[in-house]
């Protein structure tokens, strides 16, 4: 490789990473605000944990025989030779923070949400990136089925608030540790007789982590008569599952039982769920997923604490919204101040800043450009109003105010313009 080629290479975004350009960033903010509204009404409070955590946290939480820990973590060593990694998911960090800050005893809240980037070294493809944003929630200290139902109902309304109305909610119960041992045994028995039909990965999974077989894109669909988790549930887990379902019915959250849904992480117990858009079904299309994890807090060194949570992928939501997007143009907003000639410069600078301080979105043009090219710029920006100030306006003290939507123009006194625009925007926002 030539030096020039090397230089060019370093200037590209890293594989699987993306720049979020302003238009897309605006959409992230819209989804975030829809989510924040839902979290507020369900009384979840925000928690922000570091992007870098010790790699051991995820090994212990997610499980060593999972795809994430085996091959998808971005790990690095700090100067003290400690092995850190870019968090691949949010739950483990929140649980660590919950234990480390003694949150069970220091604050009244037991319901938290987070919004932030996660990192997985996956093979990049549509809907599967190496850096992606998850919006997630964790509900600690409540073992009741109503907590599972609440979390699913929250997620359902959050995705609907974000603009995707037609959803499929898949739920299942994988039971407690005891049920899992029983179920794993029945899986091993079932698949042992079918080794020859398994893909290379699944042959390995059968030894190390048989539950993972059900996540396999190739094999899981072939074995439609594989054992169901619900057949291995103990009485308490079966009762819990039945009550989660009646809780969902009570809140009119539609769901579909999916008896072989197990999820890719080891920490889940009892309820697991995934939400897909109604139109498609495929492993990369899950908009969000989650479940109960009653052993994780204890497993990471805390007091035994039941918990349930979910994570939703921002990019998956936006991709889905893109598919169903109506092409309605965004409404015009803000004021463009158009100076004509250098004499107007000081006046327009002052007006621009006064409007901005008054909370009105405002921009200006270049005094040496023609009225036509400045108008074109104002139009490109999507401004709603244009205030034209040249020599005549400076002399008369009356500015030309043009509504760029209706193309109507009126004169307005320099003393009245700020109030007029401020009133216009405060009415619009109220
Ligand atoms: P998980 O943490 O694997 O249960 O994933 C929860 C949600 O995060 C998924 O339903 C997706 O919406 C999103 N997600 C997971 N991995 C990726 C990825 N590599 N790229 C984009 N979104 C992802």
XYZ file of C-alpha atoms and ligand atoms in Angstrom:
453
model
C 0.000 0.000 0.000
C 1.392 3.433 -0.909
C 1.761 6.101 1.758
C -0.991 8.088 0.104
C -3.382 5.126 0.177
C -2.575 4.542 3.847
C -3.268 8.167 4.600
C -6.607 7.997 2.792
C -7.562 4.873 4.707
C -7.107 6.520 8.102
C -9.567 9.233 7.083
C -12.508 6.879 6.705
C -15.043 6.055 9.358
C -14.219 2.727 11.047
C -15.927 -0.409 9.670
C -19.496 -0.785 10.849
C -19.545 2.714 12.414
C -21.633 5.587 11.049
C -21.690 9.345 11.152
C -25.063 10.558 12.320
C -25.587 13.612 10.139
C -27.822 16.504 11.287
C -31.031 15.323 9.631
C -30.657 11.858 11.163
C -29.552 13.329 14.483
C -32.824 15.309 14.575
C -34.695 12.021 14.222
C -32.685 10.448 17.050
C -33.756 13.372 19.220
C -37.425 12.879 18.231
C -37.303 9.199 19.217
C -35.462 10.060 22.408
C -38.093 12.614 23.384
C -40.919 10.181 22.644
C -39.108 7.662 24.852
C -38.493 10.176 27.631
C -42.226 10.971 27.703
C -43.107 7.299 28.062
C -40.450 6.806 30.780
C -41.764 9.812 32.674
C -45.355 8.599 32.814
C -44.249 5.115 33.858
C -41.925 6.736 36.469
C -38.534 5.571 35.229
C -35.528 7.833 35.907
C -32.442 8.220 33.790
C -29.133 6.617 34.657
C -25.912 7.221 32.707
C -23.134 4.695 33.074
C -19.691 4.686 31.383
C -19.190 3.489 27.839
C -16.017 1.717 28.981
C -16.402 -1.009 31.592
C -14.209 -3.880 32.693
C -14.453 -6.782 30.246
C -14.993 -9.149 33.186
C -18.354 -7.487 33.898
C -19.788 -8.705 30.604
C -18.113 -12.087 30.812
C -19.799 -12.641 34.149
C -23.142 -11.099 33.193
C -23.761 -12.197 29.628
C -21.950 -15.541 29.831
C -18.697 -16.677 28.231
C -20.332 -19.009 25.718
C -22.366 -16.296 24.010
C -21.688 -14.667 20.635
C -21.203 -11.273 22.251
C -18.489 -12.380 24.666
C -16.900 -14.935 22.359
C -16.437 -12.716 19.353
C -18.153 -9.345 19.470
C -16.544 -7.323 22.242
C -14.220 -4.413 21.470
C -11.635 -4.922 24.200
C -8.565 -2.864 25.048
C -6.001 -2.602 27.819
C -5.563 0.585 29.825
C -2.124 1.733 30.984
C -2.418 -0.370 34.113
C -2.969 -3.466 31.948
C -6.607 -3.739 33.014
C -8.811 -5.256 30.317
C -11.676 -2.914 29.469
C -14.283 -3.063 26.761
C -16.728 -0.810 24.984
C -20.051 -1.854 26.457
C -21.904 -4.254 24.144
C -25.199 -3.765 26.017
C -26.648 -1.670 28.822
C -28.000 -3.983 31.510
C -24.701 -5.214 32.978
C -23.440 -1.643 33.534
C -26.699 -0.539 35.144
C -26.649 -3.562 37.454
C -23.016 -2.826 38.379
C -23.957 0.810 39.132
C -27.014 -0.328 41.121
C -24.814 -2.493 43.342
C -21.792 -0.183 43.546
C -23.834 2.906 44.467
C -26.061 0.955 46.831
C -29.102 2.286 44.972
C -31.416 -0.252 46.569
C -31.025 1.696 49.822
C -30.052 5.219 48.849
C -32.857 6.308 46.516
C -36.556 5.582 46.349
C -36.535 4.725 42.653
C -36.093 1.201 41.466
C -36.913 1.930 37.828
C -34.202 3.270 35.540
C -33.770 4.036 31.867
C -30.712 4.692 29.748
C -30.030 5.980 26.267
C -26.613 5.558 24.722
C -24.253 3.910 22.266
C -23.388 0.200 22.445
C -20.617 -1.563 20.538
C -20.461 -5.038 19.033
C -17.931 -6.260 16.490
C -20.599 -7.935 14.377
C -20.435 -8.428 10.622
C -22.016 -5.166 9.456
C -25.270 -5.427 7.488
C -28.526 -3.517 7.331
C -29.860 -3.096 10.861
C -26.711 -4.593 12.379
C -23.992 -2.090 13.156
C -20.850 -2.019 15.255
C -21.956 1.107 17.072
C -25.672 1.526 17.691
C -27.883 3.342 20.161
C -29.999 1.458 22.639
C -32.828 2.891 24.688
C -33.348 0.586 27.620
C -35.132 0.216 30.946
C -34.474 -1.820 34.093
C -36.975 -2.423 36.902
C -35.339 -3.749 40.110
C -36.719 -5.351 43.223
C -40.081 -6.549 41.976
C -40.539 -10.276 41.387
C -44.238 -10.044 40.551
C -45.579 -10.897 37.091
C -47.137 -7.426 36.992
C -43.614 -5.975 36.723
C -42.915 -8.057 33.590
C -46.244 -6.986 32.132
C -45.538 -3.325 32.959
C -42.135 -3.426 31.265
C -43.602 -5.006 28.120
C -46.490 -2.507 28.099
C -44.025 0.376 28.511
C -41.924 -0.880 25.597
C -45.015 -1.392 23.464
C -46.268 2.144 24.043
C -42.785 3.593 23.614
C -42.454 2.052 20.129
C -45.962 3.155 19.256
C -45.150 6.714 20.441
C -42.129 6.610 18.170
C -44.527 6.120 15.249
C -44.625 2.359 14.592
C -48.194 1.314 15.308
C -48.326 -2.226 13.897
C -46.273 -4.483 16.135
C -45.867 -8.126 16.998
C -44.925 -8.904 20.580
C -43.450 -12.389 21.011
C -43.236 -13.732 24.544
C -42.057 -16.899 26.223
C -40.932 -18.186 29.600
C -37.607 -19.978 29.947
C -38.200 -20.657 33.650
C -35.854 -20.548 36.625
C -32.472 -22.274 37.011
C -34.128 -25.619 37.773
C -36.466 -25.463 34.775
C -33.532 -24.497 32.629
C -31.519 -27.574 33.665
C -34.497 -29.762 32.805
C -35.083 -28.016 29.497
C -31.403 -28.088 28.533
C -31.349 -31.831 29.142
C -34.320 -32.375 26.879
C -32.692 -30.222 24.190
C -29.435 -32.177 24.396
C -31.345 -35.443 24.130
C -33.315 -34.180 21.163
C -30.348 -32.745 19.255
C -27.895 -35.531 20.081
C -29.763 -37.745 17.680
C -29.545 -35.064 14.993
C -25.873 -34.109 15.158
C -25.316 -34.809 11.478
C -27.940 -32.219 10.525
C -26.455 -29.414 12.644
C -24.268 -26.583 11.358
C -20.683 -26.357 12.614
C -21.534 -23.694 15.197
C -24.445 -25.654 16.592
C -22.360 -28.812 16.997
C -20.143 -26.733 19.280
C -23.150 -25.096 20.976
C -24.582 -28.520 21.795
C -21.518 -29.111 24.003
C -21.075 -25.629 25.466
C -24.455 -23.918 25.585
C -27.320 -25.925 24.064
C -29.897 -23.136 24.523
C -28.000 -21.108 21.914
C -29.042 -23.672 19.302
C -32.450 -22.037 19.271
C -30.899 -18.704 18.231
C -29.285 -20.267 15.157
C -30.482 -18.679 11.913
C -30.147 -21.994 10.077
C -30.890 -24.757 12.524
C -33.589 -23.211 14.713
C -36.035 -23.041 11.812
C -35.361 -26.627 10.699
C -36.342 -28.300 13.961
C -39.949 -27.321 14.421
C -40.610 -30.232 16.758
C -37.765 -29.355 19.185
C -38.829 -29.320 22.868
C -40.689 -26.240 24.094
C -39.481 -24.341 27.152
C -42.971 -24.160 28.620
C -43.125 -27.961 28.882
C -40.181 -27.836 31.313
C -41.559 -25.119 33.629
C -41.988 -25.814 37.342
C -45.349 -24.941 38.926
C -44.168 -21.527 40.204
C -42.720 -20.502 36.825
C -45.818 -21.712 34.983
C -48.008 -19.659 37.346
C -45.773 -16.595 36.873
C -46.005 -16.916 33.091
C -49.801 -17.281 33.188
C -50.061 -14.089 35.252
C -47.762 -12.134 32.941
C -50.125 -13.050 30.107
C -53.219 -12.025 32.029
C -51.490 -8.737 32.973
C -50.851 -8.063 29.282
C -54.451 -8.899 28.468
C -55.629 -6.509 31.176
C -53.624 -3.707 29.545
C -54.717 -4.702 26.033
C -51.161 -5.383 24.902
C -51.444 -7.982 22.136
C -48.878 -10.801 22.216
C -47.978 -14.030 20.473
C -46.516 -16.954 22.379
C -43.278 -18.187 20.859
C -42.370 -21.368 22.770
C -38.778 -21.569 21.510
C -37.778 -17.960 22.109
C -34.717 -18.029 24.410
C -32.691 -14.817 23.652
C -28.953 -14.603 23.133
C -27.796 -13.682 26.641
C -27.350 -16.062 29.556
C -28.771 -13.901 32.325
C -32.463 -14.235 31.515
C -34.899 -16.128 33.746
C -38.632 -16.689 33.283
C -40.147 -14.096 30.922
C -38.392 -13.228 27.660
C -39.808 -11.121 24.826
C -39.027 -9.586 21.462
C -40.917 -6.987 19.467
C -41.009 -6.950 15.655
C -42.785 -4.732 13.175
C -45.872 -6.554 11.846
C -44.656 -6.422 8.273
C -41.450 -8.457 8.571
C -39.966 -11.286 10.527
C -36.261 -12.101 10.608
C -33.616 -12.132 13.255
C -32.165 -8.751 12.259
C -35.524 -7.061 12.431
C -36.230 -7.241 16.170
C -36.906 -3.672 17.185
C -36.475 -4.422 20.846
C -36.045 -7.280 23.256
C -35.752 -8.065 26.909
C -36.740 -10.212 29.808
C -36.523 -10.999 33.481
C -33.131 -11.554 35.082
C -33.691 -12.555 38.692
C -30.175 -13.881 39.360
C -28.004 -11.233 37.757
C -27.720 -8.745 40.637
C -26.617 -11.526 42.968
C -24.359 -13.031 40.317
C -22.541 -9.683 40.052
C -22.042 -9.418 43.817
C -25.228 -7.690 45.033
C -27.980 -8.873 47.340
C -30.494 -11.218 45.663
C -32.729 -8.815 43.700
C -35.277 -9.744 41.060
C -35.282 -7.544 37.975
C -36.750 -7.183 34.520
C -35.856 -4.917 31.589
C -35.584 -4.315 27.855
C -33.439 -2.668 25.212
C -34.672 -1.110 22.002
C -32.464 -0.327 19.013
C -32.674 3.272 17.797
C -31.409 2.464 14.286
C -33.885 -0.391 13.844
C -36.737 1.952 14.796
C -35.533 4.606 12.346
C -35.011 2.062 9.541
C -38.543 0.833 10.057
C -39.927 4.377 10.075
C -38.015 5.047 6.824
C -39.835 2.113 5.191
C -43.231 3.519 6.086
C -42.303 7.224 5.853
C -44.819 9.578 4.335
C -43.009 12.233 2.327
C -44.762 15.180 3.984
C -42.221 18.002 4.063
C -41.303 19.375 7.462
C -43.048 22.698 8.220
C -41.154 25.950 7.832
C -39.666 27.458 10.956
C -37.606 30.437 12.048
C -36.650 33.845 10.762
C -34.120 34.809 8.129
C -32.766 38.346 8.361
C -31.751 39.607 4.998
C -29.313 42.559 5.036
C -29.068 44.571 1.832
C -25.733 46.400 1.679
C -23.125 47.019 4.364
C -25.005 49.912 5.990
C -27.615 47.482 7.307
C -25.047 45.140 8.848
C -25.014 46.471 12.430
C -28.801 46.726 12.599
C -29.271 43.185 11.308
C -26.630 41.764 13.682
C -28.404 43.399 16.590
C -31.849 42.195 15.528
C -30.498 38.685 14.924
C -29.065 38.448 18.413
C -32.109 40.030 20.073
C -34.371 37.468 18.407
C -32.123 34.590 19.430
C -32.036 35.794 23.035
C -35.833 35.990 22.904
C -35.927 32.298 21.963
C -36.750 32.779 18.285
C -34.719 30.651 15.861
C -32.948 33.125 13.559
C -30.290 33.198 10.849
C -28.861 35.859 8.601
C -27.331 36.209 5.127
C -24.390 38.028 3.646
C -24.945 41.739 2.972
C -22.866 41.679 -0.221
C -25.082 39.043 -1.832
C -28.090 39.883 -3.972
C -31.598 39.755 -2.550
C -32.303 36.842 -4.889
C -29.463 34.633 -3.752
C -30.132 35.413 -0.081
C -33.811 34.526 -0.592
C -32.758 31.242 -2.158
C -30.627 30.503 0.901
C -33.513 31.371 3.261
C -35.707 28.996 1.290
C -33.108 26.216 1.506
C -32.919 26.666 5.259
C -36.688 26.243 5.446
C -37.162 29.618 7.162
C -40.722 30.721 7.747
C -40.173 34.490 7.710
C -37.721 36.780 6.018
C -37.004 40.283 7.322
C -35.517 42.515 4.623
C -33.445 45.497 5.786
C -31.745 47.841 3.318
C -31.109 51.586 3.070
C -34.831 52.467 2.678
C -35.856 50.385 5.704
C -33.056 51.899 7.797
C -34.307 55.382 6.920
C -38.034 54.716 7.446
C -37.686 52.465 10.500
C -40.170 50.076 8.899
C -38.901 46.641 7.867
C -40.268 44.356 5.158
C -41.530 41.093 6.705
C -42.210 38.335 4.205
C -43.952 35.068 5.045
C -42.102 32.517 2.920
C -44.925 30.031 3.116
C -47.698 32.314 1.875
C -45.328 34.706 0.019
C -47.264 37.620 1.580
C -45.223 40.675 2.533
C -46.079 43.404 5.039
C -44.326 46.404 6.584
C -43.614 46.257 10.306
C -42.099 48.861 12.599
C -38.607 48.134 13.921
C -39.966 48.540 17.446
C -42.695 45.948 16.997
C -40.927 43.176 15.095
C -39.305 41.298 17.980
C -42.547 41.176 19.943
C -44.492 40.097 16.856
C -42.164 37.159 16.117
C -41.870 36.181 19.754
C -45.680 36.083 20.069
C -45.982 34.087 16.856
C -43.632 31.365 18.107
C -44.946 31.245 21.648
C -48.472 30.733 20.251
C -47.176 27.978 17.968
C -45.486 26.107 20.793
C -48.366 26.401 23.250
P -29.990 -7.342 22.465
O -29.196 -6.499 23.429
O -29.127 -8.194 21.567
O -31.109 -8.061 23.111
O -30.662 -6.332 21.454
C -31.703 -5.466 21.811
C -32.018 -4.566 20.641
O -30.863 -3.783 20.313
C -32.317 -5.312 19.341
O -33.667 -5.655 19.272
C -31.953 -4.287 18.301
O -32.990 -3.353 18.143
C -30.777 -3.589 18.913
N -29.492 -4.141 18.414
C -28.791 -5.196 18.899
N -27.656 -5.381 18.202
C -27.623 -4.426 17.258
C -26.712 -4.063 16.221
N -25.566 -4.717 16.038
N -27.005 -3.017 15.427
C -28.153 -2.322 15.607
N -29.047 -2.596 16.559
C -28.805 -3.625 17.376
